[in-house]
Amino acid sequence: MLILMDADHKKDQLARVVAKIEELGFKSHVLPGANSTAVGITGNARPLDPRVFEQIEGVKQAIPVTKPYKLAGRDFADGDTHIAIPGSDVKIGGDTFVVMAGPCAVESEEQTVRIAKKIKERGAHLLRGGAFKPRTSPYAFQGLGEDGLKILATAREETGLPVITEALDPNSLELVYKYADVIQIGARNMQNFALLKEAGKLDKPVMLKRGLSATIDEWLMSAEYIMSEGNKAVMLCERGIRTFSSHTRNTLDLNAVPVAQKLSHLPVIVDPSHGTGLRDKVAPLARAAAAVGANGVMIEVHDRPEEALCDGPQAMSPENFEHLVGILRKLGEVLEFKV
Ligand code: PEP
Ligand code: MN
């Protein structure tokens, strides 16, 4: 339920509304808006009777909210969410188009710093790279763990690029929180509710990838898990879903971008690298992502893809990445976003 206060409501009237919500055992979210204040209620399993709140002085109206993702959905929100990346001037959302790039995995300090410098020179805003890798096979390279995070921190020092990297479980989450600027929750963990709740208690932005076969509602409910614990700096990432089509690794669901943006105020990033799995398809789909209105892209870049320990076939060269960034900037001139 969303409670709209009168424009000239008194402080104690607002306090009475909050107290009533808490007395009923629910959580209140005071949402100051441009013209008036609203109070959102979460935690109720069933719809509430609007009259309970409408009889409190200073309340204009109590509106039932039909969507189960109240914090991630638009009903409670006053416009789009903008996320500032701590310790940098990178902003996500609004009219900025963010470019995250880097290798699939952190393989060594030399490799990560080398690639980080190349992508920085070519226009990336954030460095990506997995230190904890969720691999289909237990025999495949699992990542360097904390050593990989230390390497990412070194690459940040060398380039000034903030770092995004994946946490796989509560243990790695603690470490990722310590070293990274943005916490990535991967497709395979989209419904790891214990992990989502832990990430929700932290004060660093989280990028939540869409699950391999997740509906958009399930994806937004997962964002709700994070937000309901207090962390509101959440961005979504479409990274391709499973379909009958076998020509590409996944099917990048670009429909999901405007659909999620209509339902939710959270920024939506597109990952055409995992979405296609093929390097020659990454640039066309990145351009399409910008055209469809995504708030940014995450691109895997490697300068020696034949040596890559993970996802070499989908890694773009730094030169092709540079070309792509140039095109994204030109698209930005037409579509009015800043790359
Ligand atoms: C990744 O970005 O490194 C990754 C493993 O992606 P996803 O979770 O989308 O498979
Ligand atoms: Mn990868």
CSV table of C-alpha atoms and ligand atoms in Angstrom, one decimal:
chain,number,residue,atom,x,y,z
A,1,MET,CA,0.0,0.0,0.0
A,2,LEU,CA,1.1,3.5,-0.8
A,3,ILE,CA,-0.1,6.3,1.5
A,4,LEU,CA,-0.1,9.8,0.0
A,5,MET,CA,0.1,12.6,2.5
A,6,ASP,CA,-1.6,16.0,2.1
A,7,ALA,CA,0.8,18.6,0.6
A,8,ASP,CA,0.6,20.6,3.9
A,9,HIS,CA,0.6,17.7,6.3
A,10,LYS,CA,2.2,18.1,9.7
A,11,LYS,CA,5.3,16.2,11.0
A,12,ASP,CA,3.3,14.5,13.7
A,13,GLN,CA,0.6,13.4,11.3
A,14,LEU,CA,3.4,11.6,9.2
A,15,ALA,CA,4.7,10.2,12.5
A,16,ARG,CA,1.3,8.8,13.3
A,17,VAL,CA,1.1,7.0,9.9
A,18,VAL,CA,4.5,5.5,10.5
A,19,ALA,CA,3.6,4.4,14.0
A,20,LYS,CA,0.3,2.8,12.7
A,21,ILE,CA,2.3,0.8,10.1
A,22,GLU,CA,4.7,-0.4,12.7
A,23,GLU,CA,2.0,-1.2,15.2
A,24,LEU,CA,0.5,-3.5,12.6
A,25,GLY,CA,3.9,-5.2,12.3
A,26,PHE,CA,4.9,-3.9,8.8
A,27,LYS,CA,7.8,-1.9,7.5
A,28,SER,CA,7.3,1.8,6.5
A,29,HIS,CA,9.2,3.6,3.9
A,30,VAL,CA,8.9,7.4,3.9
A,31,LEU,CA,9.3,8.6,0.3
A,32,PRO,CA,9.7,12.4,0.1
A,33,GLY,CA,8.6,13.6,-3.4
A,34,ALA,CA,8.9,16.8,-5.4
A,35,ASN,CA,5.3,17.8,-4.5
A,36,SER,CA,4.2,15.6,-1.7
A,37,THR,CA,5.4,12.9,0.7
A,38,ALA,CA,4.3,9.3,0.4
A,39,VAL,CA,4.7,6.4,2.7
A,40,GLY,CA,5.1,2.9,1.3
A,41,ILE,CA,4.3,-0.3,3.3
A,42,THR,CA,6.1,-3.6,2.9
A,43,GLY,CA,5.8,-6.8,4.8
A,44,ASN,CA,2.1,-7.3,4.5
A,45,ALA,CA,1.1,-10.7,3.1
A,46,ARG,CA,-2.4,-9.6,2.2
A,47,PRO,CA,-4.0,-6.4,0.9
A,48,LEU,CA,-4.7,-3.8,3.6
A,49,ASP,CA,-7.8,-1.8,4.2
A,50,PRO,CA,-7.2,1.8,2.9
A,51,ARG,CA,-9.7,3.2,5.5
A,52,VAL,CA,-7.3,2.3,8.3
A,53,PHE,CA,-4.9,5.0,7.1
A,54,GLU,CA,-7.4,7.4,5.4
A,55,GLN,CA,-8.9,8.2,8.8
A,56,ILE,CA,-5.6,9.6,10.0
A,57,GLU,CA,-5.4,13.3,9.7
A,58,GLY,CA,-3.0,14.6,7.0
A,59,VAL,CA,-3.5,11.5,4.8
A,60,LYS,CA,-4.8,12.3,1.4
A,61,GLN,CA,-5.3,8.8,0.1
A,62,ALA,CA,-4.2,5.2,0.6
A,63,ILE,CA,-3.6,3.3,-2.6
A,64,PRO,CA,-3.3,-0.5,-2.8
A,65,VAL,CA,-0.2,-1.6,-4.7
A,66,THR,CA,-0.8,-4.5,-6.9
A,67,LYS,CA,2.8,-5.4,-7.8
A,68,PRO,CA,4.6,-7.8,-5.4
A,69,TYR,CA,7.9,-6.0,-6.0
A,70,LYS,CA,7.0,-2.8,-4.2
A,71,LEU,CA,10.5,-1.3,-3.8
A,72,ALA,CA,11.8,-2.4,-7.2
A,73,GLY,CA,8.5,-1.4,-8.9
A,74,ARG,CA,7.5,2.0,-10.0
A,75,ASP,CA,4.5,2.5,-7.6
A,76,PHE,CA,6.6,3.7,-4.7
A,77,ALA,CA,9.3,5.5,-6.7
A,78,ASP,CA,9.6,9.1,-7.6
A,79,GLY,CA,11.3,8.8,-11.0
A,80,ASP,CA,14.3,6.6,-12.1
A,81,THR,CA,17.0,5.5,-9.8
A,82,HIS,CA,20.5,7.0,-10.3
A,83,ILE,CA,23.4,5.2,-8.8
A,84,ALA,CA,26.6,6.9,-7.9
A,85,ILE,CA,29.6,4.6,-7.8
A,86,PRO,CA,31.5,5.3,-4.6
A,87,GLY,CA,35.0,6.8,-4.9
A,88,SER,CA,34.5,7.8,-8.5
A,89,ASP,CA,32.5,10.2,-10.7
A,90,VAL,CA,30.7,7.3,-12.5
A,91,LYS,CA,27.0,7.5,-12.4
A,92,ILE,CA,24.5,4.9,-13.6
A,93,GLY,CA,21.0,5.8,-14.8
A,94,GLY,CA,19.4,8.9,-16.3
A,95,ASP,CA,21.0,10.1,-19.5
A,96,THR,CA,24.4,8.4,-18.9
A,97,PHE,CA,25.2,5.2,-20.7
A,98,VAL,CA,27.8,3.3,-18.7
A,99,VAL,CA,30.4,1.0,-20.3
A,100,MET,CA,31.7,-1.8,-18.1
A,101,ALA,CA,34.5,-3.9,-19.7
A,102,GLY,CA,37.3,-6.3,-19.0
A,103,PRO,CA,38.2,-9.9,-19.1
A,104,CYS,CA,35.8,-12.7,-18.1
A,105,ALA,CA,38.2,-13.7,-15.4
A,106,VAL,CA,41.2,-12.3,-13.5
A,107,GLU,CA,44.0,-14.6,-14.6
A,108,SER,CA,47.1,-12.7,-13.3
A,109,GLU,CA,48.1,-9.2,-12.2
A,110,GLU,CA,49.9,-8.7,-15.5
A,111,GLN,CA,46.9,-9.7,-17.6
A,112,THR,CA,44.4,-7.7,-15.6
A,113,VAL,CA,46.4,-4.5,-15.4
A,114,ARG,CA,47.3,-4.7,-19.1
A,115,ILE,CA,43.7,-5.1,-20.2
A,116,ALA,CA,42.4,-2.6,-17.7
A,117,LYS,CA,44.8,0.1,-19.1
A,118,LYS,CA,43.7,-0.8,-22.7
A,119,ILE,CA,40.0,-0.5,-21.9
A,120,LYS,CA,40.4,2.7,-19.9
A,121,GLU,CA,42.2,4.3,-22.8
A,122,ARG,CA,39.4,3.2,-25.1
A,123,GLY,CA,36.6,4.6,-23.1
A,124,ALA,CA,35.5,2.1,-20.4
A,125,HIS,CA,34.0,3.5,-17.2
A,126,LEU,CA,34.3,0.4,-15.0
A,127,LEU,CA,36.5,-2.6,-15.0
A,128,ARG,CA,34.9,-6.1,-14.8
A,129,GLY,CA,36.7,-9.4,-14.1
A,130,GLY,CA,35.7,-12.4,-12.1
A,131,ALA,CA,37.8,-13.6,-9.1
A,132,PHE,CA,35.1,-16.1,-8.2
A,133,LYS,CA,33.9,-17.9,-11.3
A,134,PRO,CA,30.7,-19.9,-11.4
A,135,ARG,CA,31.7,-22.7,-13.9
A,136,THR,CA,29.5,-25.4,-15.3
A,137,SER,CA,32.3,-27.9,-14.8
A,138,PRO,CA,34.0,-28.3,-11.4
A,139,TYR,CA,37.2,-29.0,-13.3
A,140,ALA,CA,37.2,-25.7,-15.1
A,141,PHE,CA,39.2,-22.6,-13.8
A,142,GLN,CA,37.3,-21.4,-10.7
A,143,GLY,CA,39.0,-18.0,-10.4
A,144,LEU,CA,41.9,-16.7,-8.2
A,145,GLY,CA,39.6,-15.9,-5.2
A,146,GLU,CA,40.9,-13.2,-2.8
A,147,ASP,CA,44.2,-13.0,-4.8
A,148,GLY,CA,42.0,-12.0,-7.8
A,149,LEU,CA,40.3,-9.3,-5.8
A,150,LYS,CA,43.6,-7.9,-4.7
A,151,ILE,CA,44.7,-7.8,-8.4
A,152,LEU,CA,41.4,-5.9,-9.3
A,153,ALA,CA,42.2,-3.4,-6.5
A,154,THR,CA,45.7,-2.9,-8.0
A,155,ALA,CA,44.2,-2.4,-11.5
A,156,ARG,CA,41.9,0.2,-10.0
A,157,GLU,CA,44.9,2.0,-8.5
A,158,GLU,CA,46.7,1.9,-11.8
A,159,THR,CA,43.8,3.1,-13.9
A,160,GLY,CA,41.3,4.9,-11.6
A,161,LEU,CA,38.6,2.6,-13.0
A,162,PRO,CA,36.1,1.4,-10.3
A,163,VAL,CA,35.7,-2.4,-10.2
A,164,ILE,CA,32.7,-4.7,-10.5
A,165,THR,CA,33.1,-8.4,-9.7
A,166,GLU,CA,31.0,-11.3,-8.8
A,167,ALA,CA,30.2,-12.7,-5.4
A,168,LEU,CA,29.1,-16.4,-5.3
A,169,ASP,CA,28.1,-17.0,-1.7
A,170,PRO,CA,28.1,-15.2,1.6
A,171,ASN,CA,31.9,-15.8,2.1
A,172,SER,CA,32.9,-14.4,-1.2
A,173,LEU,CA,30.4,-11.6,-0.7
A,174,GLU,CA,32.3,-10.4,2.3
A,175,LEU,CA,35.6,-10.4,0.4
A,176,VAL,CA,34.0,-8.7,-2.7
A,177,TYR,CA,32.5,-6.0,-0.5
A,178,LYS,CA,36.0,-5.4,0.9
A,179,TYR,CA,37.7,-4.9,-2.4
A,180,ALA,CA,35.2,-4.0,-5.1
A,181,ASP,CA,33.1,-0.9,-5.9
A,182,VAL,CA,30.1,-2.8,-7.3
A,183,ILE,CA,28.9,-6.3,-6.3
A,184,GLN,CA,27.8,-8.5,-9.1
A,185,ILE,CA,25.3,-11.3,-8.5
A,186,GLY,CA,25.5,-13.7,-11.4
A,187,ALA,CA,22.7,-15.4,-13.4
A,188,ARG,CA,23.1,-18.7,-11.6
A,189,ASN,CA,22.6,-17.0,-8.2
A,190,MET,CA,19.7,-14.8,-9.1
A,191,GLN,CA,17.5,-16.8,-6.8
A,192,ASN,CA,20.0,-17.5,-4.1
A,193,PHE,CA,17.8,-15.7,-1.6
A,194,ALA,CA,20.3,-16.0,1.3
A,195,LEU,CA,23.0,-14.3,-0.9
A,196,LEU,CA,20.5,-11.6,-2.0
A,197,LYS,CA,19.5,-10.8,1.6
A,198,GLU,CA,23.2,-10.5,2.6
A,199,ALA,CA,23.9,-8.2,-0.3
A,200,GLY,CA,20.9,-6.1,0.7
A,201,LYS,CA,22.5,-5.4,4.1
A,202,LEU,CA,25.6,-3.8,2.4
A,203,ASP,CA,26.2,-0.2,1.4
A,204,LYS,CA,27.7,-0.8,-2.1
A,205,PRO,CA,25.8,-1.0,-5.4
A,206,VAL,CA,24.7,-4.4,-6.6
A,207,MET,CA,24.2,-5.5,-10.2
A,208,LEU,CA,21.8,-8.4,-10.4
A,209,LYS,CA,22.0,-10.5,-13.5
A,210,ARG,CA,18.9,-12.1,-14.9
A,211,GLY,CA,18.7,-15.9,-14.3
A,212,LEU,CA,19.2,-18.3,-17.2
A,213,SER,CA,15.4,-19.1,-17.4
A,214,ALA,CA,14.0,-16.4,-15.1
A,215,THR,CA,10.9,-14.4,-16.0
A,216,ILE,CA,11.1,-10.6,-15.6
A,217,ASP,CA,8.8,-10.8,-12.6
A,218,GLU,CA,11.1,-13.3,-10.9
A,219,TRP,CA,14.1,-11.0,-11.7
A,220,LEU,CA,12.3,-8.0,-10.1
A,221,MET,CA,11.3,-10.1,-7.1
A,222,SER,CA,15.0,-11.0,-6.6
A,223,ALA,CA,15.9,-7.2,-6.8
A,224,GLU,CA,13.1,-6.8,-4.1
A,225,TYR,CA,15.0,-9.3,-1.8
A,226,ILE,CA,18.1,-7.0,-1.9
A,227,MET,CA,16.1,-3.8,-1.5
A,228,SER,CA,13.9,-5.0,1.3
A,229,GLU,CA,17.1,-5.4,3.4
A,230,GLY,CA,17.9,-1.7,2.9
A,231,ASN,CA,20.2,-1.6,-0.1
A,232,LYS,CA,18.4,0.5,-2.7
A,233,ALA,CA,21.4,0.8,-5.1
A,234,VAL,CA,20.4,-2.0,-7.4
A,235,MET,CA,20.8,-2.3,-11.1
A,236,LEU,CA,19.5,-5.1,-13.3
A,237,CYS,CA,21.5,-6.8,-16.1
A,238,GLU,CA,20.0,-8.7,-19.0
A,239,ARG,CA,22.5,-11.3,-20.1
A,240,GLY,CA,20.5,-13.7,-22.3
A,241,ILE,CA,18.2,-16.5,-21.5
A,242,ARG,CA,17.7,-20.1,-22.6
A,243,THR,CA,15.6,-20.6,-25.7
A,244,PHE,CA,15.3,-23.2,-28.4
A,245,SER,CA,17.6,-21.2,-30.6
A,246,SER,CA,21.1,-22.8,-30.7
A,247,HIS,CA,23.0,-20.5,-33.0
A,248,THR,CA,24.2,-18.4,-30.1
A,249,ARG,CA,25.1,-19.3,-26.5
A,250,ASN,CA,22.0,-17.6,-25.2
A,251,THR,CA,19.2,-15.4,-26.6
A,252,LEU,CA,19.7,-11.8,-25.6
A,253,ASP,CA,16.2,-10.7,-24.6
A,254,LEU,CA,16.3,-7.1,-25.6
A,255,ASN,CA,12.5,-7.0,-25.0
A,256,ALA,CA,13.4,-7.2,-21.4
A,257,VAL,CA,14.9,-3.7,-21.4
A,258,PRO,CA,11.8,-1.6,-22.0
A,259,VAL,CA,9.6,-4.1,-20.2
A,260,ALA,CA,11.8,-4.0,-17.0
A,261,GLN,CA,12.2,-0.2,-17.3
A,262,LYS,CA,8.4,0.2,-17.5
A,263,LEU,CA,7.8,-2.0,-14.4
A,264,SER,CA,10.9,-0.8,-12.5
A,265,HIS,CA,12.8,2.4,-11.8
A,266,LEU,CA,16.1,0.5,-11.6
A,267,PRO,CA,18.8,1.0,-14.3
A,268,VAL,CA,19.0,-1.9,-16.8
A,269,ILE,CA,22.4,-2.9,-18.1
A,270,VAL,CA,22.9,-5.3,-21.1
A,271,ASP,CA,25.6,-8.0,-21.3
A,272,PRO,CA,25.8,-8.9,-25.0
A,273,SER,CA,29.0,-11.0,-24.4
A,274,HIS,CA,27.2,-13.7,-22.4
A,275,GLY,CA,24.0,-13.0,-24.3
A,276,THR,CA,25.5,-14.2,-27.5
A,277,GLY,CA,28.7,-16.1,-26.6
A,278,LEU,CA,30.2,-15.1,-30.0
A,279,ARG,CA,32.6,-12.1,-30.4
A,280,ASP,CA,31.3,-11.1,-33.8
A,281,LYS,CA,27.8,-10.7,-32.4
A,282,VAL,CA,28.8,-8.6,-29.4
A,283,ALA,CA,29.1,-5.2,-31.1
A,284,PRO,CA,25.8,-5.5,-33.1
A,285,LEU,CA,23.9,-6.4,-29.9
A,286,ALA,CA,25.7,-3.7,-27.9
A,287,ARG,CA,24.5,-1.1,-30.4
A,288,ALA,CA,21.0,-2.6,-30.2
A,289,ALA,CA,21.1,-2.4,-26.4
A,290,ALA,CA,21.9,1.3,-26.7
A,291,ALA,CA,19.2,1.9,-29.2
A,292,VAL,CA,16.6,0.1,-27.2
A,293,GLY,CA,17.3,2.4,-24.2
A,294,ALA,CA,19.5,0.3,-21.9
A,295,ASN,CA,21.4,2.3,-19.3
A,296,GLY,CA,24.7,0.7,-20.2
A,297,VAL,CA,26.6,-2.4,-21.4
A,298,MET,CA,29.0,-4.9,-19.9
A,299,ILE,CA,31.5,-6.2,-22.5
A,300,GLU,CA,34.1,-8.9,-22.1
A,301,VAL,CA,37.4,-7.7,-23.6
A,302,HIS,CA,40.6,-9.7,-23.9
A,303,ASP,CA,43.8,-8.9,-25.9
A,304,ARG,CA,44.9,-12.6,-26.1
A,305,PRO,CA,41.6,-14.4,-26.3
A,306,GLU,CA,43.2,-17.7,-27.4
A,307,GLU,CA,45.0,-17.7,-24.0
A,308,ALA,CA,41.9,-16.7,-21.9
A,309,LEU,CA,41.1,-19.1,-19.1
A,310,CYS,CA,37.4,-18.4,-19.5
A,311,ASP,CA,35.0,-17.3,-22.3
A,312,GLY,CA,37.8,-16.6,-24.9
A,313,PRO,CA,35.4,-17.1,-27.9
A,314,GLN,CA,33.1,-14.2,-26.8
A,315,ALA,CA,35.9,-11.8,-25.8
A,316,MET,CA,36.2,-8.7,-28.0
A,317,SER,CA,39.7,-7.2,-28.9
A,318,PRO,CA,40.6,-3.8,-27.4
A,319,GLU,CA,40.6,-2.4,-31.0
A,320,ASN,CA,37.1,-3.6,-31.7
A,321,PHE,CA,36.0,-2.3,-28.3
A,322,GLU,CA,37.4,1.1,-29.2
A,323,HIS,CA,35.4,1.1,-32.4
A,324,LEU,CA,32.3,0.0,-30.6
A,325,VAL,CA,32.6,2.8,-28.0
A,326,GLY,CA,33.0,5.3,-30.9
A,327,ILE,CA,29.7,4.1,-32.4
A,328,LEU,CA,28.0,4.2,-29.0
A,329,ARG,CA,29.1,7.8,-28.6
A,330,LYS,CA,27.6,8.6,-32.1
A,331,LEU,CA,24.4,6.9,-31.1
A,332,GLY,CA,24.4,9.0,-28.0
A,333,GLU,CA,24.3,12.1,-30.0
A,334,VAL,CA,21.2,11.0,-31.8
A,335,LEU,CA,19.4,9.3,-28.9
A,336,GLU,CA,20.5,11.9,-26.3
A,337,PHE,CA,22.6,9.9,-23.9
A,338,LYS,CA,26.2,10.5,-22.7
A,339,VAL,CA,28.7,7.6,-23.1
B,1,PEP,C1,30.1,-13.0,-15.7
B,1,PEP,O1,29.7,-11.9,-16.0
B,1,PEP,O2,31.3,-13.2,-15.5
B,1,PEP,C2,29.2,-14.2,-15.6
B,1,PEP,C3,29.6,-15.3,-15.1
B,1,PEP,O3,28.0,-13.9,-16.1
B,1,PEP,P1,26.6,-14.7,-16.0
B,1,PEP,O4,26.3,-14.7,-14.5
B,1,PEP,O5,25.6,-13.8,-16.7
B,1,PEP,O6,26.7,-16.0,-16.6
B,2,MN,MN,32.3,-14.7,-18.9
